[in-house]
């Protein structure tokens, strides 16, 4: 059986963790903080669990330089659940701003399999029009692998655009944006899937309405505070934010 030292993980998905971190996690799994119980045996509403969340939030805020304008929400469902959650919540935000759903568009930049799935989910939900700003396969032999120049993109009309969506790093297709979108309308909320490159570089969070990463998401505070009746409780940023930050 190979030892940990002998394995080098080049996987695009889960990364290796330092052995001391895993040793500490293993110990806590048996007896968390010497309380005589496992971390997975205590209530998620206990003071210990709350302390873990507070500490995780504080660390993430420091590491990722999260400004006070943004909240961190820890939610269930992984990345795939966010494909519909962002639509529910950002459409509600658009309506709350006085937008007309009949004219509404949602701009999707498709540079790989994950943004393609998100775009398809927005179309499947059937609210407004999911606008394909760019499909990176066109002009690249039908394959993902490049980011076409922004001058070739087809943004929709800013005032009727509920949000712009893109995936900062396409895990499977290996396509990473070098920085923030250059030609995006600054008034349109930007949603970004940073599942596979979060914390790998500095990011100006103030430019984003929502950044999500399984299993957490970072939400601009003013983008929380609206919800739709169709949005069930655990999918609603507003209700989630209230529960966690009463
Ligand atoms: C960039 C990206 N987005 C979304 C997902 C989907 O996340 P989940 O598997 O948690 O649904 C993944 C999963 O690997 C991913 O790499």
Coordinates of C-alpha atoms and ligand atoms in Angstrom, one line a residue:
X1 CA 0.0 0.0 0.0
X2 CA 1.5 3.4 -0.9
X3 CA 2.2 6.0 1.8
X4 CA 0.9 9.5 1.6
X5 CA 4.4 10.8 0.8
X6 CA 4.6 8.6 -2.3
X7 CA 1.4 10.0 -3.9
X8 CA 1.3 13.2 -5.9
X9 CA -2.3 14.3 -6.8
X10 CA -2.6 16.0 -10.1
X11 CA -6.4 15.7 -10.1
X12 CA -8.3 18.8 -11.1
X13 CA -10.9 18.2 -8.4
X14 CA -10.2 17.7 -4.7
X15 CA -6.6 18.7 -3.8
X16 CA -4.2 17.1 -1.4
X17 CA -4.2 18.3 2.2
X18 CA -1.2 18.5 4.6
X19 CA -1.0 15.3 6.6
X20 CA -1.0 17.2 10.0
X21 CA -4.4 18.8 9.0
X22 CA -5.9 15.3 8.3
X23 CA -4.4 13.9 11.5
X24 CA -6.1 16.7 13.5
X25 CA -9.4 16.1 11.6
X26 CA -9.2 12.3 12.3
X27 CA -8.6 13.0 16.1
X28 CA -11.6 15.4 16.1
X29 CA -13.7 12.8 14.4
X30 CA -13.2 10.6 17.4
X31 CA -13.2 13.1 20.3
X32 CA -13.7 16.7 19.3
X33 CA -11.8 19.2 21.5
X34 CA -11.7 16.6 24.3
X35 CA -15.5 16.7 24.9
X36 CA -15.8 12.9 24.7
X37 CA -17.9 13.0 21.5
X38 CA -17.2 13.0 17.8
X39 CA -17.6 16.1 15.7
X40 CA -20.2 14.3 13.7
X41 CA -22.1 13.3 16.8
X42 CA -22.8 16.7 18.2
X43 CA -25.7 18.9 17.2
X44 CA -25.2 21.4 14.4
X45 CA -26.9 23.9 16.7
X46 CA -24.5 23.3 19.6
X47 CA -22.2 26.0 20.8
X48 CA -19.2 23.9 19.5
X49 CA -20.8 23.8 16.0
X50 CA -21.5 27.5 16.1
X51 CA -17.9 28.2 17.2
X52 CA -16.6 26.1 14.2
X53 CA -18.8 28.2 11.8
X54 CA -17.6 31.4 13.4
X55 CA -14.0 30.4 13.1
X56 CA -14.5 29.2 9.5
X57 CA -16.1 32.5 8.6
X58 CA -13.4 34.5 10.2
X59 CA -10.6 32.6 8.5
X60 CA -12.3 32.7 5.1
X61 CA -12.9 36.5 5.5
X62 CA -9.3 37.0 6.2
X63 CA -7.8 34.7 3.6
X64 CA -10.1 35.9 0.8
X65 CA -10.2 39.5 2.0
X66 CA -14.0 39.5 2.1
X67 CA -15.4 43.1 2.6
X68 CA -18.3 43.9 5.0
X69 CA -20.6 44.3 2.0
X70 CA -20.6 40.5 1.6
X71 CA -21.8 37.6 3.7
X72 CA -20.7 34.0 3.7
X73 CA -23.5 31.4 3.6
X74 CA -22.9 27.7 4.1
X75 CA -25.5 25.8 2.1
X76 CA -26.4 22.3 1.1
X77 CA -26.6 20.9 -2.4
X78 CA -23.1 21.5 -3.8
X79 CA -22.3 23.4 -6.9
X80 CA -25.1 21.8 -9.0
X81 CA -27.8 23.1 -6.7
X82 CA -26.4 26.6 -7.2
X83 CA -27.2 26.4 -10.9
X84 CA -30.9 26.9 -10.1
X85 CA -30.4 28.8 -6.8
X86 CA -28.7 31.7 -8.6
X87 CA -31.6 31.9 -11.0
X88 CA -34.3 31.9 -8.3
X89 CA -32.5 34.5 -6.2
X90 CA -31.1 36.8 -8.9
X91 CA -34.4 36.9 -10.8
X92 CA -36.2 37.9 -7.6
X93 CA -33.6 40.6 -7.2
X94 CA -34.3 41.8 -10.7
X95 CA -38.0 41.9 -10.0
X96 CA -37.4 43.8 -6.7
X97 CA -35.4 46.4 -8.7
X98 CA -38.6 46.9 -10.8
X99 CA -37.5 44.6 -13.7
X100 CA -40.0 43.1 -16.1
X101 CA -39.7 39.3 -16.2
X102 CA -41.3 39.4 -19.7
X103 CA -38.2 41.3 -21.0
X104 CA -35.7 39.7 -18.7
X105 CA -32.5 38.1 -19.9
X106 CA -29.8 36.2 -18.0
X107 CA -26.3 36.3 -19.6
X108 CA -24.3 33.1 -19.7
X109 CA -20.6 32.9 -20.7
X110 CA -20.1 29.3 -21.6
X111 CA -16.4 28.2 -21.6
X112 CA -16.7 24.6 -20.5
X113 CA -18.9 21.8 -19.2
X114 CA -19.9 23.4 -15.9
X115 CA -21.0 26.8 -17.3
X116 CA -22.8 24.8 -20.0
X117 CA -24.8 22.9 -17.4
X118 CA -25.6 26.1 -15.5
X119 CA -26.8 27.7 -18.8
X120 CA -28.9 24.7 -19.6
X121 CA -30.5 24.8 -16.1
X122 CA -31.4 28.4 -16.5
X123 CA -33.1 27.6 -19.8
X124 CA -34.9 24.6 -18.2
X125 CA -36.3 26.7 -15.4
X126 CA -38.1 28.8 -18.1
X127 CA -38.1 32.2 -16.5
X128 CA -36.9 34.9 -18.8
X129 CA -34.4 34.3 -21.6
X130 CA -31.1 32.6 -21.0
X131 CA -28.8 34.5 -23.4
X132 CA -25.7 32.7 -24.6
X133 CA -23.1 35.6 -24.5
X134 CA -20.5 33.3 -26.0
X135 CA -20.1 29.5 -26.6
X136 CA -16.3 29.0 -26.6
X137 CA -16.6 25.8 -28.7
X138 CA -17.5 27.9 -31.7
X139 CA -14.4 28.8 -33.6
X140 CA -12.4 26.1 -31.7
X141 CA -13.4 23.1 -33.7
X142 CA -16.4 22.4 -31.5
X143 CA -14.3 21.9 -28.4
X144 CA -13.8 23.9 -25.2
X145 CA -10.3 25.0 -24.5
X146 CA -10.2 28.8 -25.2
X147 CA -11.8 32.0 -24.1
X148 CA -12.8 33.9 -27.2
X149 CA -12.0 37.7 -27.2
X150 CA -14.6 39.8 -25.4
X151 CA -15.3 41.9 -28.5
X152 CA -16.9 38.8 -30.0
X153 CA -19.3 38.3 -27.1
X154 CA -23.0 39.2 -27.4
X155 CA -24.1 40.8 -24.2
X156 CA -27.8 41.5 -23.7
X157 CA -29.3 44.9 -22.9
X158 CA -27.9 45.9 -19.5
X159 CA -31.2 47.2 -17.9
X160 CA -33.1 44.0 -18.6
X161 CA -30.3 41.7 -17.7
X162 CA -30.9 40.0 -14.3
X163 CA -27.3 38.8 -14.0
X164 CA -24.2 37.7 -15.8
X165 CA -22.9 34.2 -15.1
X166 CA -19.5 32.7 -15.7
X167 CA -17.2 29.9 -14.3
X168 CA -13.8 31.3 -13.4
X169 CA -12.1 27.9 -13.8
X170 CA -13.6 25.1 -15.8
X171 CA -12.3 22.1 -13.9
X172 CA -12.8 19.5 -16.6
X173 CA -11.9 21.6 -19.6
X174 CA -9.0 23.4 -18.0
X175 CA -10.1 26.9 -19.0
X176 CA -9.4 29.7 -16.4
X177 CA -10.2 33.4 -16.8
X178 CA -7.0 35.5 -16.4
X179 CA -9.0 38.1 -14.4
X180 CA -12.3 39.9 -14.1
X181 CA -14.6 40.4 -17.2
X182 CA -13.5 43.5 -19.0
X183 CA -16.6 44.5 -21.0
X184 CA -19.4 43.6 -18.5
X185 CA -21.9 46.4 -17.7
X186 CA -21.0 47.4 -14.1
X187 CA -24.7 47.7 -13.2
X188 CA -25.4 44.1 -13.9
X189 CA -24.9 41.6 -11.0
X190 CA -22.1 39.2 -11.7
X191 CA -22.3 35.6 -10.5
X192 CA -19.2 33.5 -10.6
X193 CA -18.6 29.8 -10.0
X194 CA -15.2 29.6 -8.3
X195 CA -15.5 25.9 -7.3
X196 CA -12.1 24.9 -8.5
X197 CA -9.9 27.9 -8.1
X198 CA -11.1 29.8 -5.0
X199 CA -8.3 31.1 -2.8
X200 CA -5.7 30.4 -5.6
X201 CA -5.3 34.1 -6.2
X202 CA -6.5 37.5 -5.0
X203 CA -9.9 38.5 -6.1
X204 CA -11.7 41.9 -5.9
X205 CA -14.9 40.6 -4.3
X206 CA -16.6 44.0 -4.5
X207 CA -17.1 43.3 -8.3
X208 CA -19.3 40.3 -7.7
X209 CA -22.9 39.9 -6.5
X210 CA -22.4 36.2 -5.8
X211 CA -19.4 33.9 -5.7
X212 CA -20.1 30.3 -5.0
X213 CA -18.0 27.3 -4.2
X214 CA -19.3 24.0 -2.9
X215 CA -20.2 24.0 -0.1
X216 CA -20.4 27.7 0.6
X217 CA -21.3 30.9 -1.1
X218 CA -20.4 34.5 -0.7
X219 CA -23.2 37.0 -1.2
X220 CA -23.2 40.7 -1.5
X221 CA -25.4 41.8 1.5
X222 CA -27.6 44.0 -0.7
X223 CA -28.2 41.0 -3.0
X224 CA -29.7 39.2 0.0
X225 CA -33.1 40.5 1.1
X226 CA -35.3 39.3 -1.7
X227 CA -36.8 36.0 -2.4
X228 CA -39.5 34.4 -4.6
X229 CA -42.5 32.5 -3.4
X230 CA -41.3 29.7 -5.7
X231 CA -38.0 29.6 -3.9
X232 CA -38.2 26.9 -1.2
X233 CA -36.7 27.8 2.1
X234 CA -33.3 26.1 2.0
X235 CA -32.7 27.6 -1.5
X236 CA -33.5 31.1 -0.5
X237 CA -30.5 33.4 0.3
X238 CA -32.7 35.8 2.1
X239 CA -34.1 33.3 4.6
X240 CA -30.7 31.5 4.9
X241 CA -29.0 34.8 5.7
X242 CA -31.6 35.7 8.3
X243 CA -31.2 32.3 10.0
X244 CA -27.5 32.6 10.2
X245 CA -27.1 36.3 10.9
X246 CA -30.2 37.3 12.8
Ligands
LIG1 C1 -16.4 24.3 -11.6 C2 -17.4 23.4 -11.1 N1 -18.7 23.8 -10.9 C3 -19.6 23.1 -10.4 C4 -19.4 21.8 -10.0 C5 -20.5 20.9 -9.5 O1 -20.3 20.8 -8.1 P1 -21.1 19.6 -7.3 O2 -20.4 18.3 -7.8 O3 -20.9 19.9 -5.9 O4 -22.5 19.6 -7.7 C6 -18.0 21.3 -10.1 C7 -17.7 19.9 -9.6 O5 -16.7 19.4 -9.8 C8 -17.0 22.1 -10.6 O6 -15.8 21.7 -10.7

